[in-house]
Short mmCIF file of C-alpha atoms and ligand atoms in Angstrom, two decimals:
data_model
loop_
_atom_site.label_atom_id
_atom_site.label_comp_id
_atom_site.label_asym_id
_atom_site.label_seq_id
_atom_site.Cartn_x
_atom_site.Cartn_y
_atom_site.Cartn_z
CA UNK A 255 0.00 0.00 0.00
CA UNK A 256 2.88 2.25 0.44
CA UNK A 257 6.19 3.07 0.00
CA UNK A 258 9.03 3.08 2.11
CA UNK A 259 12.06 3.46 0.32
CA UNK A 260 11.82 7.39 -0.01
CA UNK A 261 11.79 10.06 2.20
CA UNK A 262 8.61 11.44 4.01
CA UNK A 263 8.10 14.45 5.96
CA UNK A 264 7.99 13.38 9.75
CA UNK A 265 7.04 16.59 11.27
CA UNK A 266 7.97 20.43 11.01
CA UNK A 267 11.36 21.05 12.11
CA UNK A 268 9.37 23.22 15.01
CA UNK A 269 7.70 20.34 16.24
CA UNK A 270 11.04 18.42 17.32
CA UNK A 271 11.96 20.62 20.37
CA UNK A 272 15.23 19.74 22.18
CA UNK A 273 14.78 17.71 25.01
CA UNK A 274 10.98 16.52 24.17
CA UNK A 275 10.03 13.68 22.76
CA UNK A 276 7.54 12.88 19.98
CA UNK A 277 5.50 10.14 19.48
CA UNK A 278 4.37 9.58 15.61
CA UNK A 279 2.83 6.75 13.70
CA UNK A 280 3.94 6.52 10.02
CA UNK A 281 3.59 3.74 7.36
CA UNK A 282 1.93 2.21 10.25
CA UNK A 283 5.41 1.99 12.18
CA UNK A 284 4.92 3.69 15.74
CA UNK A 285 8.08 5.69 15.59
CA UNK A 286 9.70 8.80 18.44
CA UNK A 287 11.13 11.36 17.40
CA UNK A 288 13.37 13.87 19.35
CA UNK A 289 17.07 15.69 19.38
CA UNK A 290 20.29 14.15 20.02
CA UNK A 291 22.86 15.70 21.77
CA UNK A 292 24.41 17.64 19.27
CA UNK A 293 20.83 18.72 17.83
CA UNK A 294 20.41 16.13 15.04
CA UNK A 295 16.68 14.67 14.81
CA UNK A 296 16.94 10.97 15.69
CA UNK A 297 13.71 8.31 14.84
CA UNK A 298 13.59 4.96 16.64
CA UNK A 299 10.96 2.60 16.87
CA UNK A 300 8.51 3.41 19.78
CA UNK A 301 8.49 0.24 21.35
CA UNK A 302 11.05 -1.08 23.97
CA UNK A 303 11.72 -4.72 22.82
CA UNK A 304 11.66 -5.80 27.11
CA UNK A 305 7.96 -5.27 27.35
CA UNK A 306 6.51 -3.24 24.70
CA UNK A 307 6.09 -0.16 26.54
CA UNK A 308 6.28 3.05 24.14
CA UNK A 309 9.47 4.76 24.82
CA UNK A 310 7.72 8.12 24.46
CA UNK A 311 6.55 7.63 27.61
CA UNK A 312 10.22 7.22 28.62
CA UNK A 313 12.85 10.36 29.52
CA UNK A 314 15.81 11.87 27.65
CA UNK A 315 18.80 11.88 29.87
CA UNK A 316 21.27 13.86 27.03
CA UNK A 317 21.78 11.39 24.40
CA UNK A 318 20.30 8.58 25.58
CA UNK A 319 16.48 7.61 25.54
CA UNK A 320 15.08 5.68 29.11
CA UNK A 321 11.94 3.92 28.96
CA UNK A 322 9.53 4.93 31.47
CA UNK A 323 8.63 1.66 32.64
CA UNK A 324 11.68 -0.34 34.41
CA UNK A 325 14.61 1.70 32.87
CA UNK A 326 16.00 0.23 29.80
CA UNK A 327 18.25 3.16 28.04
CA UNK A 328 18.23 3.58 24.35
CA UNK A 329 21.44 5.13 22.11
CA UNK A 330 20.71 6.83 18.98
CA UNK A 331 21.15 4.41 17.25
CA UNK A 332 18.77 2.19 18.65
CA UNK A 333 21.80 0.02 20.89
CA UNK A 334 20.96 -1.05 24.27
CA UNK A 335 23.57 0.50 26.86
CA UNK A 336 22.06 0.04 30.26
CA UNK A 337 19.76 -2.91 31.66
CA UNK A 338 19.09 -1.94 35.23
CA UNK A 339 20.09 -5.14 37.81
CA UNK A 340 22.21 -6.14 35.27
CA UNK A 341 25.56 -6.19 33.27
CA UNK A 342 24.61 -8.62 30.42
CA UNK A 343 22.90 -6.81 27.59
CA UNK A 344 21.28 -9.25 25.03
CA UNK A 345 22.32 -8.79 21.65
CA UNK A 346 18.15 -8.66 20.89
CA UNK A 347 17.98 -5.48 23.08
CA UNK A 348 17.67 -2.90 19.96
CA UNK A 349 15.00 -0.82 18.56
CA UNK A 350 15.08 0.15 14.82
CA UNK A 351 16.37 3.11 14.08
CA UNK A 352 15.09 5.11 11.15
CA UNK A 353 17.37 7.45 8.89
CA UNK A 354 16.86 11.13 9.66
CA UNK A 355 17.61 13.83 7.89
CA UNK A 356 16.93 17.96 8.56
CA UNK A 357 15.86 20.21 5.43
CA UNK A 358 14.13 22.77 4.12
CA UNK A 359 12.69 23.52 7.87
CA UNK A 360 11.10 19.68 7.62
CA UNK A 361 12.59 16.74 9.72
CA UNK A 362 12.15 14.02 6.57
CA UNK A 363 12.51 10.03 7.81
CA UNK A 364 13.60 6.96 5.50
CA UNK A 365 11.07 4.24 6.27
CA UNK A 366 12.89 1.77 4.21
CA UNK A 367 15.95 0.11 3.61
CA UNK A 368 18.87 2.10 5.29
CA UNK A 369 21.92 1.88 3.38
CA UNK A 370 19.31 3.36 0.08
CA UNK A 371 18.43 6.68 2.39
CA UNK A 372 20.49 9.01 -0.17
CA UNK A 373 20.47 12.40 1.61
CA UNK A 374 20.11 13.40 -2.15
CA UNK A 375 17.01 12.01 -2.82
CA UNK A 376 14.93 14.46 -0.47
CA UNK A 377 12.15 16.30 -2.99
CA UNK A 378 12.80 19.95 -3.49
CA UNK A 379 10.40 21.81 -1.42
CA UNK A 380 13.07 24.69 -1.20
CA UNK A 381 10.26 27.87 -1.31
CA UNK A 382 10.12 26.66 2.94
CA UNK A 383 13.08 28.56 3.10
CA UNK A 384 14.43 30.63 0.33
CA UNK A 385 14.74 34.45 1.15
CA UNK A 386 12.59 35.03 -1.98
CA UNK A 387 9.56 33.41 -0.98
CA UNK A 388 7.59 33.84 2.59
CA UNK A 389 5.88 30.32 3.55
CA UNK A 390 2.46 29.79 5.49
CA UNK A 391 2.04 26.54 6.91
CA UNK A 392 -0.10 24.35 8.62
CA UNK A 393 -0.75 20.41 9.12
CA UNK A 394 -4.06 18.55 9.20
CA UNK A 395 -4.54 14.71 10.28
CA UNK A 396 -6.71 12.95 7.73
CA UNK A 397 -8.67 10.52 8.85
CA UNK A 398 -8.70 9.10 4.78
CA UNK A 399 -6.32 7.02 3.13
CA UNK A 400 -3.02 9.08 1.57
CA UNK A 401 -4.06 8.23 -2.12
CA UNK A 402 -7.52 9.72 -1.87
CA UNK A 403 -5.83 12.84 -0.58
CA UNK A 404 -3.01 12.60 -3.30
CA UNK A 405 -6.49 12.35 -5.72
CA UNK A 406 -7.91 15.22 -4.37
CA UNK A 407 -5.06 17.35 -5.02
CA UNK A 408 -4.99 16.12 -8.61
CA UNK A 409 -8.11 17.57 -9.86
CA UNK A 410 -8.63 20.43 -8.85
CA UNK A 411 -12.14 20.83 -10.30
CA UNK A 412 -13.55 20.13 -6.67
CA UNK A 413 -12.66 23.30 -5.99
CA UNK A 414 -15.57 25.17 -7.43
CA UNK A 415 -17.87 22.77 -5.24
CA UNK A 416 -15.90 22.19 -2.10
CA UNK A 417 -14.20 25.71 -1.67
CA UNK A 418 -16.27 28.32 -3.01
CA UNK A 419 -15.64 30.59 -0.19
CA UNK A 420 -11.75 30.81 -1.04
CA UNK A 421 -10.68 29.46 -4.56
CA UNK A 422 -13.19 28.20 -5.86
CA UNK A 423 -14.78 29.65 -9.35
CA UNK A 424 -16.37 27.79 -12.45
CA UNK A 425 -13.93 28.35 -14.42
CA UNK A 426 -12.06 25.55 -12.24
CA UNK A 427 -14.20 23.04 -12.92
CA UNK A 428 -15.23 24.15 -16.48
CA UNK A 429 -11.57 24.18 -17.98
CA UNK A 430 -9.82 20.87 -19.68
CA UNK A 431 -6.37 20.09 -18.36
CA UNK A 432 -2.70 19.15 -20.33
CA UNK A 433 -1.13 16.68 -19.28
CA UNK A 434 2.39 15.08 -19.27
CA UNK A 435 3.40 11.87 -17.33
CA UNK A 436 7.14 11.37 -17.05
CA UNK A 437 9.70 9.43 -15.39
CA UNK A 438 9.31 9.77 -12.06
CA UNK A 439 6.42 12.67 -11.50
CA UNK A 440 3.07 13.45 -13.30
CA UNK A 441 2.56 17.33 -14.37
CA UNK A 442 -1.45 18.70 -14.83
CA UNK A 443 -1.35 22.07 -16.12
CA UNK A 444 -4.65 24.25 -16.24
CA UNK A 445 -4.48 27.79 -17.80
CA UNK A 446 -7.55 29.90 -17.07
CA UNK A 447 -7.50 33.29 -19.65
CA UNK A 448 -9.42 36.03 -18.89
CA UNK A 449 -11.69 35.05 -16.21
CA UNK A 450 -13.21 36.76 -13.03
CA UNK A 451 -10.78 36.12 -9.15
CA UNK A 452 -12.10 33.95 -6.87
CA UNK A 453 -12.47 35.89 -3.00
CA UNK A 454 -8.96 34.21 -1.60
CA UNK A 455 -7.18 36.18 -4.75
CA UNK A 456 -10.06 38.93 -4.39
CA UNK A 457 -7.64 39.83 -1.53
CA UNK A 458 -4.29 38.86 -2.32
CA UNK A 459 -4.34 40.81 -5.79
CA UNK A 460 -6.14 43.72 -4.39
CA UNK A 461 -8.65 42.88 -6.99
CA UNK A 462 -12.42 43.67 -7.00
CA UNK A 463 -14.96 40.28 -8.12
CA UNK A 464 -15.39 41.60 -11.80
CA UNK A 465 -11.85 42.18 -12.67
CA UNK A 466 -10.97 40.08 -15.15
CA UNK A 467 -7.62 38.16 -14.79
CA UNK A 468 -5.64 35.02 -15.93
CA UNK A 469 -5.12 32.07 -13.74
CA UNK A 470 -2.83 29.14 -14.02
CA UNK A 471 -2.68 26.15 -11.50
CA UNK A 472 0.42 23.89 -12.52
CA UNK A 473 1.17 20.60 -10.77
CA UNK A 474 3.76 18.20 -10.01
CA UNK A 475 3.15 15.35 -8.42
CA UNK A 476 5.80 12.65 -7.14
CA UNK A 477 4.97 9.59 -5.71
CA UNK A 478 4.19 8.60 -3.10
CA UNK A 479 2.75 11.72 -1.77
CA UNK A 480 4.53 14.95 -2.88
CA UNK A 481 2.12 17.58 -4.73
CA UNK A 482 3.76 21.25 -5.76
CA UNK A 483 1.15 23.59 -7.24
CA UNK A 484 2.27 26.85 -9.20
CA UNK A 485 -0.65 28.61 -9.01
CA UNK A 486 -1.45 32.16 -9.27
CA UNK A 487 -3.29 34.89 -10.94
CA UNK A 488 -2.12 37.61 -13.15
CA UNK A 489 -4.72 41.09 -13.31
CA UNK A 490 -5.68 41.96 -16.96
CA UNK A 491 -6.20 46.01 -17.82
CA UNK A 492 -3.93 46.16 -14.18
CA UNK A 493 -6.63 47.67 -12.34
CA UNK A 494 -4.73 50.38 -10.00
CA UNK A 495 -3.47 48.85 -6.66
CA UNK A 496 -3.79 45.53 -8.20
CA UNK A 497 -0.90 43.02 -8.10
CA UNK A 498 0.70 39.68 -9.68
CA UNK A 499 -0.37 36.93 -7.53
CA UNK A 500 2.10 33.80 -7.45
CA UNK A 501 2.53 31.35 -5.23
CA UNK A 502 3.59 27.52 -4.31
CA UNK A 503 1.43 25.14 -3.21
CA UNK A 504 3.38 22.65 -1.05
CA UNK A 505 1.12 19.27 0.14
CA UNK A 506 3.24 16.42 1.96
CA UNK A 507 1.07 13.44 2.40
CA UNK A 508 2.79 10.85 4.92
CA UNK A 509 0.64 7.96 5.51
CA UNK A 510 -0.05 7.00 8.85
CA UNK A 511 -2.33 4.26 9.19
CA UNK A 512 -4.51 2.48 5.90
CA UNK A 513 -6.60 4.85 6.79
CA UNK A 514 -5.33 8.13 8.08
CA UNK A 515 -3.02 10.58 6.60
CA UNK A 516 -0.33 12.91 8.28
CA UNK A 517 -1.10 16.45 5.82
CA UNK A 518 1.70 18.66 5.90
CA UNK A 519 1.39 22.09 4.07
CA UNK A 520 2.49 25.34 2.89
CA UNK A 521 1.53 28.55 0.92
CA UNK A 522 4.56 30.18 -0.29
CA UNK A 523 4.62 33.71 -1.93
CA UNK A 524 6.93 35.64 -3.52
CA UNK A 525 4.78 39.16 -3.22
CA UNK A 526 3.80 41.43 -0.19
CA UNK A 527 7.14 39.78 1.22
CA UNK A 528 7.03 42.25 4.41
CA UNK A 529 2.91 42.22 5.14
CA UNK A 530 2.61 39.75 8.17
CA UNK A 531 -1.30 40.19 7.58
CA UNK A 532 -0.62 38.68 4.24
CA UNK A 533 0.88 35.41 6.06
CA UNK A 534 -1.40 35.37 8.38
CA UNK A 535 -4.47 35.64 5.78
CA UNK A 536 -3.19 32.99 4.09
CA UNK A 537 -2.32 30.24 6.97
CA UNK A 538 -6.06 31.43 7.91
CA UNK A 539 -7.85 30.63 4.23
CA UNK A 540 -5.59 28.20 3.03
CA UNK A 541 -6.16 25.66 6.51
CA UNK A 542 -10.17 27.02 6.66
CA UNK A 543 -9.64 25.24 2.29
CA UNK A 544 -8.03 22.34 3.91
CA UNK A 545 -10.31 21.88 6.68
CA UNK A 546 -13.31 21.66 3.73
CA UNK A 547 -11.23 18.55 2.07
CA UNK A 548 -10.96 16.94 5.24
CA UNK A 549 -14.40 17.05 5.62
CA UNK A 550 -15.06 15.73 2.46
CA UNK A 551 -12.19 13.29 2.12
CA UNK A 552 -13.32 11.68 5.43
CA UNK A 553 -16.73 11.22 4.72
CA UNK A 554 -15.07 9.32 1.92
CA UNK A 555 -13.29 7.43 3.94
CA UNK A 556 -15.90 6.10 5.81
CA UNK A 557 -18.14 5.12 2.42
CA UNK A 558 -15.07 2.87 1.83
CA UNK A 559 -14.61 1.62 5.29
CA UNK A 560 -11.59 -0.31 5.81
CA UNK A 561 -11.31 -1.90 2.17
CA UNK A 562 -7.95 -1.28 0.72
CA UNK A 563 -8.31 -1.11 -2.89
CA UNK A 564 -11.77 0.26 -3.85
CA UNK A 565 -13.30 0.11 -6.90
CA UNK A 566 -15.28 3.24 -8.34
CA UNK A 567 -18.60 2.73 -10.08
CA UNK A 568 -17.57 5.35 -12.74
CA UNK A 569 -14.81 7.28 -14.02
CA UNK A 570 -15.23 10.96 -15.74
CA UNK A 571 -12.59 12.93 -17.76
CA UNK A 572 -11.47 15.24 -14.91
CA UNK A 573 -10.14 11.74 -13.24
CA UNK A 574 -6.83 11.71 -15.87
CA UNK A 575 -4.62 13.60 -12.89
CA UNK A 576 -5.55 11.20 -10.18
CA UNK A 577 -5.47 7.85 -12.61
CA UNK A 578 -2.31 8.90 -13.92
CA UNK A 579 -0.89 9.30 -10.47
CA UNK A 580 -2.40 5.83 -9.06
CA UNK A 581 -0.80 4.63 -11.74
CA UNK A 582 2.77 5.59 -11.22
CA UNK A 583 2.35 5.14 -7.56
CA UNK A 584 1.50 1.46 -8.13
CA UNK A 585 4.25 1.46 -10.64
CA UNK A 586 6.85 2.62 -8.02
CA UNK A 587 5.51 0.31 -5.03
CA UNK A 588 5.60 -2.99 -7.37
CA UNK A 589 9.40 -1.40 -8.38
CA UNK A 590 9.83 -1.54 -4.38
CA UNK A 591 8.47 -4.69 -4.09
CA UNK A 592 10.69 -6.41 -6.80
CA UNK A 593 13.79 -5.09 -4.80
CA UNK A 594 14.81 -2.79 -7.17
FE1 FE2 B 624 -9.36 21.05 -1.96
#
């Protein structure tokens, strides 16, 4: 159902405080996260392998990680160092640890095979913290399976029925899309000439509800659940005060259970650089947008119930994003499976 040999965003780089521990289920793997000594994230397996207690319940004594139930300390690498009562340590007495790695102001974990996790190999989600570009962010837990999320984000015609109190318009649903499936990613393009803003770009364009504009939404998605949308509008006639509207839709989708989805996000701009009420407007409308797809994509959820691989009644044209996605998806987890 998944993929592990990739990276996957664990957690904002915020949410791994020194000295705290976090507790985080991914791929179904209970996993804690938290800072070594020298400030590095470390993952390990949540589960002490003496009696199954979570060692998130357990305390941080500088590098090492002590369960909270009869004392067992953990290295960072997952090694045994103290029984208490004792001096034998069995070779058994490990927990996996996970490779870790730090970047673009994301903690990113390698669920996989170790000696594959190629720093390298991280997707480039580098608008989180390039001087040019101001990020908003948020997260949302899904209660939905990561590929109906990934689906979601793939047509983008919803939009005129699920968010028509932000983005939404009819020209969303009413325009065709291109399409171009390559390698590795799937890209949708959708060009909207000369039609009327939406209220979310209403605001961010200084733009009045009949000005006419063009807007473009341009995706790239990467298995398993990396989606980058260019979007944006540009004013027509320039109406005075109005301005170029571009920005960066970032969606990580980690999985977390069959059925539940870890949704990190972003809205990065590279206009009104210096107006926190800018930022703030659009961590505000962009997580109200996201709240409406939860909503939606967990009602979903629970049509399907706990069946892995459902089978839709019908299929219409606006489907070719998500079907092309599926499709490489599946592509890349039988790759995975075959061992290469
Ligand atoms: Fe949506």
């Amino acid at each position: 159902m998944w993929m592990r040999n990739c990276w996957q965003v664990a957690a904002f780089t915020h949410e791994v405080v020194g000295g705290q521990l976090l507790a985080r289920r991914i791929c179904d793997d209970a996993l804690v996260i938290y800072r070594g000594g020298d400030g590095k994230p470390v993952a390990l397996e949540d589960r002490c392998p003496h009696r199954f207690a979570q060692l998130s319940k357990g305390a941080l004594i500088g590098d090492v990680l002590r369960c909270g139930y009869h004392g067992l300390c953990f290295d960072t690498a997952g090694r045994c160092v103290k029984i208490p009562g004792q001096d034998q340590i069995p070779s058994k007495a490990r927990v996996r640890a996970y490779p870790v790695v730090e970047r673009y102001r994301l903690v990113w974990v390698w669920m996989g095979e170790p000696e594959r996790a190629d720093p390298a190999l991280v997707p480039d989600v580098h608008w989180l913290d390039d001087p040019d570009w101001v990020a908003s962010e948020g997260y949302h837990r899904i209660e939905a399976n990561y590929r109906l999320l990934n689906d979601n984000l793939l047509d983008l015609s919803h939009e005129t029925y699920v968010h028509t109190r932000t983005i939404g318009h009819e020209a969303v649903a009413e325009t065709p899309i291109a399409i171009e499936v390559g390698e590795g990613s799937v890209r949708i393009d959708k060009e909207m000439p000369g039609c009327t803003p939406p209220p979310f770009y209403q605001f961010l364009g200084r733009l009045k509800g009949n000005d006419r504009i063009d807007r473009w939404q341009r995706t790239v998605y990467q298995p398993p659940g990396y989606v980058v949308i260019d979007v944006g509008v540009e004013p027509l006639d320039a109406p005075p005060g109005s301005n170029r509207v571009e920005g960066r839709v970032i969606n990580l989708m980690t999985p977390e259970t069959p059925t539940s989805t870890h949704y990190f996000w972003a809205f990065a701009r590279n206009f009104r650089l210096d107006e926190p009420g800018v930022t703030e407007f659009l961590r505000a409308n962009v997580g109200r947008t996201f709240d409406e797809d939860k909503d939606m994509l967990e009602s979903q959820q629970r049509n399907i119930g706990d069946v892995a691989e459902p089978v839709f009644t019908i299929a219409v044209r606006a489907d070719a994003g998500p079907t092309q996605g599926r499709r490489l998806l599946a592509s890349q987890i039988a790759a995975e499976a075959r061992g290469s």
